[in-house]
Amino acid sequence: MDEEYIEKVKGLIEQKDTENVKALLADLHPADIAELCNDLEPEDARFVYRLLDNETAADVLVEMDEDVRKEFLELLPSETIAKKFVDYMDTDDAVDLMRDLDEDKQEEVLSHIEDIEQAGDIVDLLKYDEDTAGGLMGTEMVTVNENWSMPECLKEMRMQAEQLDEIYYVYVIDDDERLQGVFPLKKMITSPSVSKVKHVMKKDPISVHVDTPIDEVVQIIEKYDLVAVPVIDSIGRLVGQITVDDVMDEVREQSERDYQLASGLSQDVETDDNLVRQTSARLPWLLIGMLGGIGNSMILGNFDATFAAHPEMALYIPLIGGTGGNVGTQSSAIIVQGLANSSLDAKDTLKQVGKEAVVASINATIISLLVYIYNFIRFGSAATVTYSVSISLFAVVMFASIFGTLVPMTLEKLKVDPAIATGPFISITNDIIGMMLYMGITVLLA
Amino acid sequence: MDEEYIEKVKGLIEQKDTENVKALLADLHPADIAELCNDLEPEDARFVYRLLDNETAADVLVEMDEDVRKEFLELLPSETIAKKFVDYMDTDDAVDLMRDLDEDKQEEVLSHIEDIEQAGDIVDLLKYDEDTAGGLMGTEMVTVNENWSMPECLKEMRMQAEQLDEIYYVYVIDDDERLQGVFPLKKMITSPSVSKVKHVMKKDPISVHVDTPIDEVVQIIEKYDLVAVPVIDSIGRLVGQITVDDVMDEVREQSERDYQLASGLSQDVETDDNLVRQTSARLPWLLIGMLGGIGNSMILGNFDATFAAHPEMALYIPLIGGTGGNVGTQSSAIIVQGLANSSLDAKDTLKQVGKEAVVASINATIISLLVYIYNFIRFGSAATVTYSVSISLFAVVMFASIFGTLVPMTLEKLKVDPAIATGPFISITNDIIGMMLYMGITVLLA
């Protein structure tokens, strides 16, 4: 999908050359059509969109950027959304789309869905929290009864499979709809046809509960290398399935979010977002940083006399502040990542702080010594600055490490996302505390 | 896998209670046994490990932490590695394991593999660069010839499937082994048995080339929601398959790496790594930061006279440095993320710098104005510091934004990982340039 191609499409749209645009679209995967629509002007995108058949149109809508899709849906009447899109979508995608609409429009769309069973599934799914397995699952899957014979089972599977885009596993339930086993697809072609399903299935399959948080679902799929995981309710009934493609989107989103938080961006922002969004994602942390900087100027303002006596003290303000920021960022990043991939448990706070203190003291000793040698050569050993800067550096590194460890672990315990404690939060706080330590130590030593 | 459980296992191991440990292990998934081994002391882990049958032992080894596994393999003779592990592994996992060994040991292990075909596949796979599709693919897959009838095809699939853990797609090749189509598993149960394979298969399947970089493979799997993608060589022959579980590991690793680079960690580091690794991951950027800080002290040292005339100038050093760091980090993070998920193209540098300049000027105006108001109240409008700080802030925000955009985009063009230009690199550089701008502007205005 290069620029040349997009220009060609634009040219055809301008000439209203419906036939040739249609021919081009016929060769494209829905994901590529969505990408094309994202790159076109809204009006041109709508022109392309009207040329698609209903099924493709629904697939393209699922693949579109969320922002573009939201704008798009606002222009459409509820009946069109229901009949042209939702009817052709899997329930998990339909629910995703419905969450973009306000409640009134949701009701309207639901009332226009012709397939009552699908409408019921969507209503049920909308009740689950977006961040749980229930909020991510779909209801499209192949299920068979454990007491069926293999030929019965194959016949039923054939019927159910006709309706589905893709089959990952076949789920086996008992007469009360409780999940009893999983039936890998390969068994369908390798198992003798005489036995009952329950003798061929894999018992006690890995499953998640409707209330399982998405983070955990992601970990389970990753750990056990699954392509899908069944979702059960509180009495063990099979209610849905989560597929690996949705989980992969979650992994991507989660890591992008952590990265953005660590970089001082307060909301999801992309290079092609408009100016308002670009500014509002950045300004909050810049303003907090500004307040931190003004706070620092107030603190330093109390030490006129110290600066007057030792004017060279001012030269090391960037070194002390910068080192505190760097050390704190490193420590907090290691903790946030450990908590995110579950290699670290919030219960081990004390042990982790102890370990961090040892690492910090090694780094602090090396840096303070090197700076001491430099200042010894520059100012001589008698100058206040020579020992005051090194002692302050040591103290700042120790403090920043322990603070950078303690804060995210405490947040995790309080069930607050620890990622907010990285990046600018850590560097601004450490900058201020660093200045206080520096000034305090200098006054004590001078 | 909670602490209580691990303590219980430790107790049983201490008592050398082989029977009960074996009983416990029988209920566990290989991924859980691997997790258990990661948590145990090396000696206890080896005890557990010796109790496993060969197939489980191979699966557990695949799931182990890379560091633990490497240590583990060093202790084992080549013959054991070949016969107890590699023989039971899929080729992609076997190649992963072989890459942990030095070349001599690789040769030894290869010479002990009994299945000559598998040994040949491993030798072929080891030739590919680790960061390409060839380096990630495995050779285990089900392939059928396009000219077979459906019954022939089913018979052959049945035979091939017996050897495999999991089937994702069935690939269709022509007489020259060139990939012609894909056969979704659902077709196996829904297609009439009369037709030839080539009339049922999906033609022109999405595939990747052996030399396709892993980043692109990840994007293709994500974009088209695939569970596996076939890999072809330069003349279109099917040579392997990459599955979604390996791709998901890549997504995770890639995002963790970007996050670590942005946080000033120079190598992969986990909370449970030893002190040497913890220190050596952090010290490089701390030392660079220290040099930056000393450099800053030299620059500021040239402006004695300015500080003597306007001692309040020193108070704003943290504000100027911190703001430059925050702005630069934000800009570079947006660019790095855009390049990583392909929403941004390195060719659009000029356009992006232009856009960034507009966003920067909005932020710069707001921050400079607020600080101006504060200083106006604190020092009055006549003080040099009142306008010098605000003008410097404006200049620093503009510079840091454009620099934070330009550097990662230039690195991308030079085919260097742009993620190294985030985090401490950006904040240290912006700190130094910020001080130069601040001092330069102050001298001009004073």
PDB file of C-alpha atoms in Angstrom, chain A residues 107-338:
ATOM      1  CA  GLU A 107     -30.881   0.598  21.896  1.00  0.00           C
ATOM      2  CA  GLU A 108     -31.935   1.720  18.433  1.00  0.00           C
ATOM      3  CA  VAL A 109     -29.369  -0.446  16.689  1.00  0.00           C
ATOM      4  CA  LEU A 110     -30.323  -3.460  18.805  1.00  0.00           C
ATOM      5  CA  SER A 111     -33.996  -3.033  17.894  1.00  0.00           C
ATOM      6  CA  HIS A 112     -33.095  -3.251  14.208  1.00  0.00           C
ATOM      7  CA  ILE A 113     -31.037  -6.464  14.376  1.00  0.00           C
ATOM      8  CA  GLU A 114     -32.979  -9.200  12.624  1.00  0.00           C
ATOM      9  CA  ASP A 115     -31.246 -12.222  14.155  1.00  0.00           C
ATOM     10  CA  ILE A 116     -32.831 -12.306  17.635  1.00  0.00           C
ATOM     11  CA  GLU A 117     -30.265 -14.768  18.964  1.00  0.00           C
ATOM     12  CA  GLN A 118     -27.398 -12.511  17.932  1.00  0.00           C
ATOM     13  CA  ALA A 119     -29.120  -9.454  19.415  1.00  0.00           C
ATOM     14  CA  GLY A 120     -29.529 -11.376  22.690  1.00  0.00           C
ATOM     15  CA  ASP A 121     -25.856 -12.349  22.720  1.00  0.00           C
ATOM     16  CA  ILE A 122     -24.832  -8.744  22.144  1.00  0.00           C
ATOM     17  CA  VAL A 123     -27.059  -7.526  24.993  1.00  0.00           C
ATOM     18  CA  ASP A 124     -25.480 -10.137  27.276  1.00  0.00           C
ATOM     19  CA  LEU A 125     -21.924  -9.305  26.241  1.00  0.00           C
ATOM     20  CA  LEU A 126     -22.440  -5.563  26.687  1.00  0.00           C
ATOM     21  CA  LYS A 127     -23.085  -6.197  30.396  1.00  0.00           C
ATOM     22  CA  TYR A 128     -19.516  -7.350  31.034  1.00  0.00           C
ATOM     23  CA  ASP A 129     -16.776  -4.975  32.028  1.00  0.00           C
ATOM     24  CA  GLU A 130     -14.615  -4.096  28.992  1.00  0.00           C
ATOM     25  CA  ASP A 131     -11.458  -5.120  30.857  1.00  0.00           C
ATOM     26  CA  THR A 132     -12.553  -8.669  31.652  1.00  0.00           C
ATOM     27  CA  ALA A 133     -12.698 -11.908  29.682  1.00  0.00           C
ATOM     28  CA  GLY A 134     -16.468 -11.401  29.313  1.00  0.00           C
ATOM     29  CA  GLY A 135     -15.914  -8.053  27.619  1.00  0.00           C
ATOM     30  CA  LEU A 136     -13.465  -9.487  25.091  1.00  0.00           C
ATOM     31  CA  MET A 137     -15.089 -12.824  24.229  1.00  0.00           C
ATOM     32  CA  GLY A 138     -17.310 -13.727  21.315  1.00  0.00           C
ATOM     33  CA  THR A 139     -20.029 -16.360  21.235  1.00  0.00           C
ATOM     34  CA  GLU A 140     -19.168 -17.863  17.840  1.00  0.00           C
ATOM     35  CA  MET A 141     -17.648 -21.300  18.383  1.00  0.00           C
ATOM     36  CA  VAL A 142     -18.263 -24.952  17.666  1.00  0.00           C
ATOM     37  CA  THR A 143     -19.638 -26.949  20.605  1.00  0.00           C
ATOM     38  CA  VAL A 144     -20.544 -30.617  20.789  1.00  0.00           C
ATOM     39  CA  ASN A 145     -22.051 -32.791  23.502  1.00  0.00           C
ATOM     40  CA  GLU A 146     -19.775 -35.235  25.297  1.00  0.00           C
ATOM     41  CA  ASN A 147     -22.241 -38.103  24.796  1.00  0.00           C
ATOM     42  CA  TRP A 148     -22.410 -37.846  21.039  1.00  0.00           C
ATOM     43  CA  SER A 149     -20.732 -40.429  18.845  1.00  0.00           C
ATOM     44  CA  MET A 150     -18.033 -39.231  16.491  1.00  0.00           C
ATOM     45  CA  PRO A 151     -20.259 -39.379  13.361  1.00  0.00           C
ATOM     46  CA  GLU A 152     -23.015 -37.379  15.094  1.00  0.00           C
ATOM     47  CA  CYS A 153     -20.376 -34.977  16.254  1.00  0.00           C
ATOM     48  CA  LEU A 154     -18.860 -34.559  12.784  1.00  0.00           C
ATOM     49  CA  LYS A 155     -22.271 -33.881  11.277  1.00  0.00           C
ATOM     50  CA  GLU A 156     -23.006 -31.228  13.891  1.00  0.00           C
ATOM     51  CA  MET A 157     -19.566 -29.676  13.543  1.00  0.00           C
ATOM     52  CA  ARG A 158     -20.056 -29.459   9.806  1.00  0.00           C
ATOM     53  CA  MET A 159     -23.309 -27.563  10.291  1.00  0.00           C
ATOM     54  CA  GLN A 160     -21.903 -25.174  12.863  1.00  0.00           C
ATOM     55  CA  ALA A 161     -18.659 -24.618  10.951  1.00  0.00           C
ATOM     56  CA  GLU A 162     -20.574 -23.389   7.878  1.00  0.00           C
ATOM     57  CA  GLN A 163     -21.531 -20.276   9.889  1.00  0.00           C
ATOM     58  CA  LEU A 164     -18.033 -19.459  11.097  1.00  0.00           C
ATOM     59  CA  ASP A 165     -15.011 -17.782   9.523  1.00  0.00           C
ATOM     60  CA  GLU A 166     -12.476 -19.792  11.368  1.00  0.00           C
ATOM     61  CA  ILE A 167     -12.448 -22.687  13.806  1.00  0.00           C
ATOM     62  CA  TYR A 168      -9.795 -22.945  16.474  1.00  0.00           C
ATOM     63  CA  TYR A 169     -10.979 -25.660  18.841  1.00  0.00           C
ATOM     64  CA  VAL A 170     -14.150 -27.652  19.198  1.00  0.00           C
ATOM     65  CA  TYR A 171     -15.516 -27.396  22.742  1.00  0.00           C
ATOM     66  CA  VAL A 172     -17.190 -30.315  24.476  1.00  0.00           C
ATOM     67  CA  ILE A 173     -20.032 -29.665  26.973  1.00  0.00           C
ATOM     68  CA  ASP A 174     -22.246 -31.867  29.123  1.00  0.00           C
ATOM     69  CA  ASP A 175     -26.052 -31.808  29.175  1.00  0.00           C
ATOM     70  CA  ASP A 176     -25.975 -28.793  31.534  1.00  0.00           C
ATOM     71  CA  GLU A 177     -23.759 -26.831  29.120  1.00  0.00           C
ATOM     72  CA  ARG A 178     -20.776 -27.098  31.444  1.00  0.00           C
ATOM     73  CA  LEU A 179     -17.389 -27.179  29.708  1.00  0.00           C
ATOM     74  CA  GLN A 180     -15.969 -30.681  29.928  1.00  0.00           C
ATOM     75  CA  GLY A 181     -13.227 -30.835  27.354  1.00  0.00           C
ATOM     76  CA  VAL A 182     -11.584 -29.539  24.235  1.00  0.00           C
ATOM     77  CA  PHE A 183     -11.293 -31.294  20.991  1.00  0.00           C
ATOM     78  CA  PRO A 184      -8.264 -30.177  18.961  1.00  0.00           C
ATOM     79  CA  LEU A 185      -9.091 -29.969  15.272  1.00  0.00           C
ATOM     80  CA  LYS A 186      -6.436 -32.519  14.364  1.00  0.00           C
ATOM     81  CA  LYS A 187      -8.410 -35.154  16.268  1.00  0.00           C
ATOM     82  CA  MET A 188     -11.203 -34.680  13.778  1.00  0.00           C
ATOM     83  CA  ILE A 189      -9.081 -36.176  11.075  1.00  0.00           C
ATOM     84  CA  THR A 190      -7.040 -38.603  13.148  1.00  0.00           C
ATOM     85  CA  SER A 191      -9.599 -40.131  15.507  1.00  0.00           C
ATOM     86  CA  PRO A 192     -11.451 -43.364  14.839  1.00  0.00           C
ATOM     87  CA  SER A 193     -15.096 -42.730  14.209  1.00  0.00           C
ATOM     88  CA  VAL A 194     -16.399 -45.411  16.557  1.00  0.00           C
ATOM     89  CA  SER A 195     -15.761 -43.795  19.911  1.00  0.00           C
ATOM     90  CA  LYS A 196     -17.846 -41.283  21.820  1.00  0.00           C
ATOM     91  CA  VAL A 197     -16.655 -37.678  21.976  1.00  0.00           C
ATOM     92  CA  LYS A 198     -15.897 -37.914  25.687  1.00  0.00           C
ATOM     93  CA  HIS A 199     -13.329 -40.649  25.107  1.00  0.00           C
ATOM     94  CA  VAL A 200     -11.441 -38.680  22.494  1.00  0.00           C
ATOM     95  CA  MET A 201     -11.530 -35.163  23.973  1.00  0.00           C
ATOM     96  CA  LYS A 202      -8.819 -33.575  26.095  1.00  0.00           C
ATOM     97  CA  LYS A 203     -10.263 -33.310  29.608  1.00  0.00           C
ATOM     98  CA  ASP A 204      -9.879 -30.383  32.055  1.00  0.00           C
ATOM     99  CA  PRO A 205      -9.069 -27.801  29.394  1.00  0.00           C
ATOM    100  CA  ILE A 206      -7.467 -24.499  30.311  1.00  0.00           C
ATOM    101  CA  SER A 207     -10.268 -21.944  30.598  1.00  0.00           C
ATOM    102  CA  VAL A 208     -10.881 -18.493  32.017  1.00  0.00           C
ATOM    103  CA  HIS A 209     -13.789 -17.091  33.988  1.00  0.00           C
ATOM    104  CA  VAL A 210     -15.988 -14.272  32.610  1.00  0.00           C
ATOM    105  CA  ASP A 211     -14.611 -12.003  35.356  1.00  0.00           C
ATOM    106  CA  THR A 212     -10.938 -12.823  34.767  1.00  0.00           C
ATOM    107  CA  PRO A 213      -9.094  -9.536  34.084  1.00  0.00           C
ATOM    108  CA  ILE A 214      -7.771  -9.178  30.543  1.00  0.00           C
ATOM    109  CA  ASP A 215      -4.157  -9.025  31.752  1.00  0.00           C
ATOM    110  CA  GLU A 216      -4.527 -12.521  33.115  1.00  0.00           C
ATOM    111  CA  VAL A 217      -6.205 -13.801  29.952  1.00  0.00           C
ATOM    112  CA  VAL A 218      -3.243 -12.476  27.976  1.00  0.00           C
ATOM    113  CA  GLN A 219      -0.796 -14.221  30.293  1.00  0.00           C
ATOM    114  CA  ILE A 220      -2.644 -17.518  30.033  1.00  0.00           C
ATOM    115  CA  ILE A 221      -2.764 -17.472  26.230  1.00  0.00           C
ATOM    116  CA  GLU A 222       0.918 -16.523  26.085  1.00  0.00           C
ATOM    117  CA  LYS A 223       2.061 -19.032  28.680  1.00  0.00           C
ATOM    118  CA  TYR A 224       0.248 -22.028  27.248  1.00  0.00           C
ATOM    119  CA  ASP A 225       0.700 -21.021  23.577  1.00  0.00           C
ATOM    120  CA  LEU A 226      -3.031 -21.221  22.836  1.00  0.00           C
ATOM    121  CA  VAL A 227      -4.828 -19.929  19.763  1.00  0.00           C
ATOM    122  CA  ALA A 228      -8.077 -19.506  21.715  1.00  0.00           C
ATOM    123  CA  VAL A 229      -9.314 -19.946  25.266  1.00  0.00           C
ATOM    124  CA  PRO A 230     -12.865 -20.896  26.357  1.00  0.00           C
ATOM    125  CA  VAL A 231     -14.692 -18.650  28.836  1.00  0.00           C
ATOM    126  CA  ILE A 232     -16.935 -20.131  31.539  1.00  0.00           C
ATOM    127  CA  ASP A 233     -19.411 -18.571  33.975  1.00  0.00           C
ATOM    128  CA  SER A 234     -19.528 -19.086  37.731  1.00  0.00           C
ATOM    129  CA  ILE A 235     -21.164 -22.518  37.485  1.00  0.00           C
ATOM    130  CA  GLY A 236     -18.809 -23.759  34.802  1.00  0.00           C
ATOM    131  CA  ARG A 237     -21.045 -23.253  31.753  1.00  0.00           C
ATOM    132  CA  LEU A 238     -19.306 -22.447  28.478  1.00  0.00           C
ATOM    133  CA  VAL A 239     -20.352 -18.908  27.498  1.00  0.00           C
ATOM    134  CA  GLY A 240     -17.772 -17.752  24.964  1.00  0.00           C
ATOM    135  CA  GLN A 241     -14.316 -17.889  23.457  1.00  0.00           C
ATOM    136  CA  ILE A 242     -11.425 -15.441  23.275  1.00  0.00           C
ATOM    137  CA  THR A 243      -9.174 -15.741  20.225  1.00  0.00           C
ATOM    138  CA  VAL A 244      -5.479 -15.027  19.932  1.00  0.00           C
ATOM    139  CA  ASP A 245      -5.883 -12.132  17.479  1.00  0.00           C
ATOM    140  CA  ASP A 246      -7.837 -10.122  20.050  1.00  0.00           C
ATOM    141  CA  VAL A 247      -5.273 -10.986  22.698  1.00  0.00           C
ATOM    142  CA  MET A 248      -2.425  -9.851  20.468  1.00  0.00           C
ATOM    143  CA  ASP A 249      -4.145  -6.488  20.009  1.00  0.00           C
ATOM    144  CA  GLU A 250      -4.324  -6.274  23.807  1.00  0.00           C
ATOM    145  CA  VAL A 251      -0.590  -7.009  24.204  1.00  0.00           C
ATOM    146  CA  ARG A 252       0.207  -4.293  21.685  1.00  0.00           C
ATOM    147  CA  GLU A 253      -2.132  -1.761  23.301  1.00  0.00           C
ATOM    148  CA  GLN A 254      -0.923  -2.525  26.802  1.00  0.00           C
ATOM    149  CA  SER A 255       2.744  -2.117  25.916  1.00  0.00           C
ATOM    150  CA  GLU A 256       2.062   1.053  23.932  1.00  0.00           C
ATOM    151  CA  ARG A 257       0.188   2.456  26.918  1.00  0.00           C
ATOM    152  CA  ASP A 258       3.025   1.685  29.351  1.00  0.00           C
ATOM    153  CA  TYR A 259       5.516   3.224  26.954  1.00  0.00           C
ATOM    154  CA  GLN A 260       3.411   6.362  26.545  1.00  0.00           C
ATOM    155  CA  LEU A 261       2.943   6.755  30.295  1.00  0.00           C
ATOM    156  CA  ALA A 262       6.697   6.360  30.776  1.00  0.00           C
ATOM    157  CA  SER A 263       7.257   9.065  28.163  1.00  0.00           C
ATOM    158  CA  GLY A 264       4.949  11.587  29.796  1.00  0.00           C
ATOM    159  CA  LEU A 265       2.015  11.294  27.404  1.00  0.00           C
ATOM    160  CA  SER A 266      -1.266  11.421  29.252  1.00  0.00           C
ATOM    161  CA  GLN A 267      -3.405   9.791  26.566  1.00  0.00           C
ATOM    162  CA  ASP A 268      -3.073   7.622  23.504  1.00  0.00           C
ATOM    163  CA  VAL A 269      -1.633   9.764  20.737  1.00  0.00           C
ATOM    164  CA  GLU A 270      -0.463   8.992  17.206  1.00  0.00           C
ATOM    165  CA  THR A 271       1.565  11.047  14.750  1.00  0.00           C
ATOM    166  CA  ASP A 272      -1.507  11.598  12.571  1.00  0.00           C
ATOM    167  CA  ASP A 273      -3.749  12.872  15.376  1.00  0.00           C
ATOM    168  CA  ASN A 274      -4.904  16.463  15.175  1.00  0.00           C
ATOM    169  CA  LEU A 275      -3.352  19.409  17.016  1.00  0.00           C
ATOM    170  CA  VAL A 276      -5.885  19.454  19.851  1.00  0.00           C
ATOM    171  CA  ARG A 277      -5.206  15.824  20.686  1.00  0.00           C
ATOM    172  CA  GLN A 278      -1.444  16.219  20.272  1.00  0.00           C
ATOM    173  CA  THR A 279      -1.395  19.175  22.623  1.00  0.00           C
ATOM    174  CA  SER A 280      -3.764  17.774  25.222  1.00  0.00           C
ATOM    175  CA  ALA A 281      -1.749  14.532  25.413  1.00  0.00           C
ATOM    176  CA  ARG A 282       1.438  16.414  26.185  1.00  0.00           C
ATOM    177  CA  LEU A 283       0.503  19.547  28.087  1.00  0.00           C
ATOM    178  CA  PRO A 284      -0.531  17.955  31.441  1.00  0.00           C
ATOM    179  CA  TRP A 285       2.897  16.514  32.226  1.00  0.00           C
ATOM    180  CA  LEU A 286       4.665  19.579  30.860  1.00  0.00           C
ATOM    181  CA  LEU A 287       2.631  21.753  33.233  1.00  0.00           C
ATOM    182  CA  ILE A 288       3.377  19.444  36.158  1.00  0.00           C
ATOM    183  CA  GLY A 289       7.048  19.601  35.174  1.00  0.00           C
ATOM    184  CA  MET A 290       6.775  23.375  35.063  1.00  0.00           C
ATOM    185  CA  LEU A 291       5.299  23.473  38.575  1.00  0.00           C
ATOM    186  CA  GLY A 292       8.130  21.184  39.686  1.00  0.00           C
ATOM    187  CA  GLY A 293      10.660  23.554  38.153  1.00  0.00           C
ATOM    188  CA  ILE A 294       9.076  26.568  39.854  1.00  0.00           C
ATOM    189  CA  GLY A 295       9.020  24.608  43.126  1.00  0.00           C
ATOM    190  CA  ASN A 296      12.703  23.939  42.679  1.00  0.00           C
ATOM    191  CA  SER A 297      13.405  27.622  42.081  1.00  0.00           C
ATOM    192  CA  MET A 298      11.659  28.377  45.389  1.00  0.00           C
ATOM    193  CA  ILE A 299      13.712  25.797  47.252  1.00  0.00           C
ATOM    194  CA  LEU A 300      16.972  27.052  45.759  1.00  0.00           C
ATOM    195  CA  GLY A 301      15.869  30.621  46.493  1.00  0.00           C
ATOM    196  CA  ASN A 302      16.192  29.835  50.209  1.00  0.00           C
ATOM    197  CA  PHE A 303      19.897  29.165  49.809  1.00  0.00           C
ATOM    198  CA  ASP A 304      21.093  32.590  48.549  1.00  0.00           C
ATOM    199  CA  ALA A 305      23.748  32.676  51.204  1.00  0.00           C
ATOM    200  CA  THR A 306      25.131  29.264  50.270  1.00  0.00           C
ATOM    201  CA  PHE A 307      25.341  30.212  46.588  1.00  0.00           C
ATOM    202  CA  ALA A 308      26.940  33.542  47.450  1.00  0.00           C
ATOM    203  CA  ALA A 309      29.619  31.763  49.520  1.00  0.00           C
ATOM    204  CA  HIS A 310      30.130  28.938  46.992  1.00  0.00           C
ATOM    205  CA  PRO A 311      29.023  30.174  43.552  1.00  0.00           C
ATOM    206  CA  GLU A 312      30.425  26.997  41.902  1.00  0.00           C
ATOM    207  CA  MET A 313      27.633  25.017  43.621  1.00  0.00           C
ATOM    208  CA  ALA A 314      25.217  26.220  40.918  1.00  0.00           C
ATOM    209  CA  LEU A 315      27.269  24.481  38.233  1.00  0.00           C
ATOM    210  CA  TYR A 316      26.287  21.049  39.516  1.00  0.00           C
ATOM    211  CA  ILE A 317      22.535  21.553  39.644  1.00  0.00           C
ATOM    212  CA  PRO A 318      22.026  19.828  36.248  1.00  0.00           C
ATOM    213  CA  LEU A 319      24.268  16.893  37.251  1.00  0.00           C
ATOM    214  CA  ILE A 320      22.431  16.206  40.510  1.00  0.00           C
ATOM    215  CA  GLY A 321      18.959  16.632  39.003  1.00  0.00           C
ATOM    216  CA  GLY A 322      19.741  14.630  35.866  1.00  0.00           C
ATOM    217  CA  THR A 323      21.319  11.712  37.718  1.00  0.00           C
ATOM    218  CA  GLY A 324      18.365  11.458  40.105  1.00  0.00           C
ATOM    219  CA  GLY A 325      16.007  11.411  37.133  1.00  0.00           C
ATOM    220  CA  ASN A 326      17.986   8.775  35.230  1.00  0.00           C
ATOM    221  CA  VAL A 327      18.378   6.461  38.227  1.00  0.00           C
ATOM    222  CA  GLY A 328      14.713   6.739  39.204  1.00  0.00           C
ATOM    223  CA  THR A 329      13.547   6.074  35.647  1.00  0.00           C
ATOM    224  CA  GLN A 330      15.669   2.926  35.418  1.00  0.00           C
ATOM    225  CA  SER A 331      14.501   1.518  38.744  1.00  0.00           C
ATOM    226  CA  SER A 332      10.829   2.207  38.153  1.00  0.00           C
ATOM    227  CA  ALA A 333      10.977   0.777  34.604  1.00  0.00           C
ATOM    228  CA  ILE A 334      12.408  -2.508  35.873  1.00  0.00           C
ATOM    229  CA  ILE A 335       9.675  -2.742  38.507  1.00  0.00           C
ATOM    230  CA  VAL A 336       6.818  -1.793  36.162  1.00  0.00           C
ATOM    231  CA  GLN A 337       7.967  -4.336  33.601  1.00  0.00           C
ATOM    232  CA  GLY A 338       8.398  -7.041  36.227  1.00  0.00           C
TER     233      GLY A 338
END
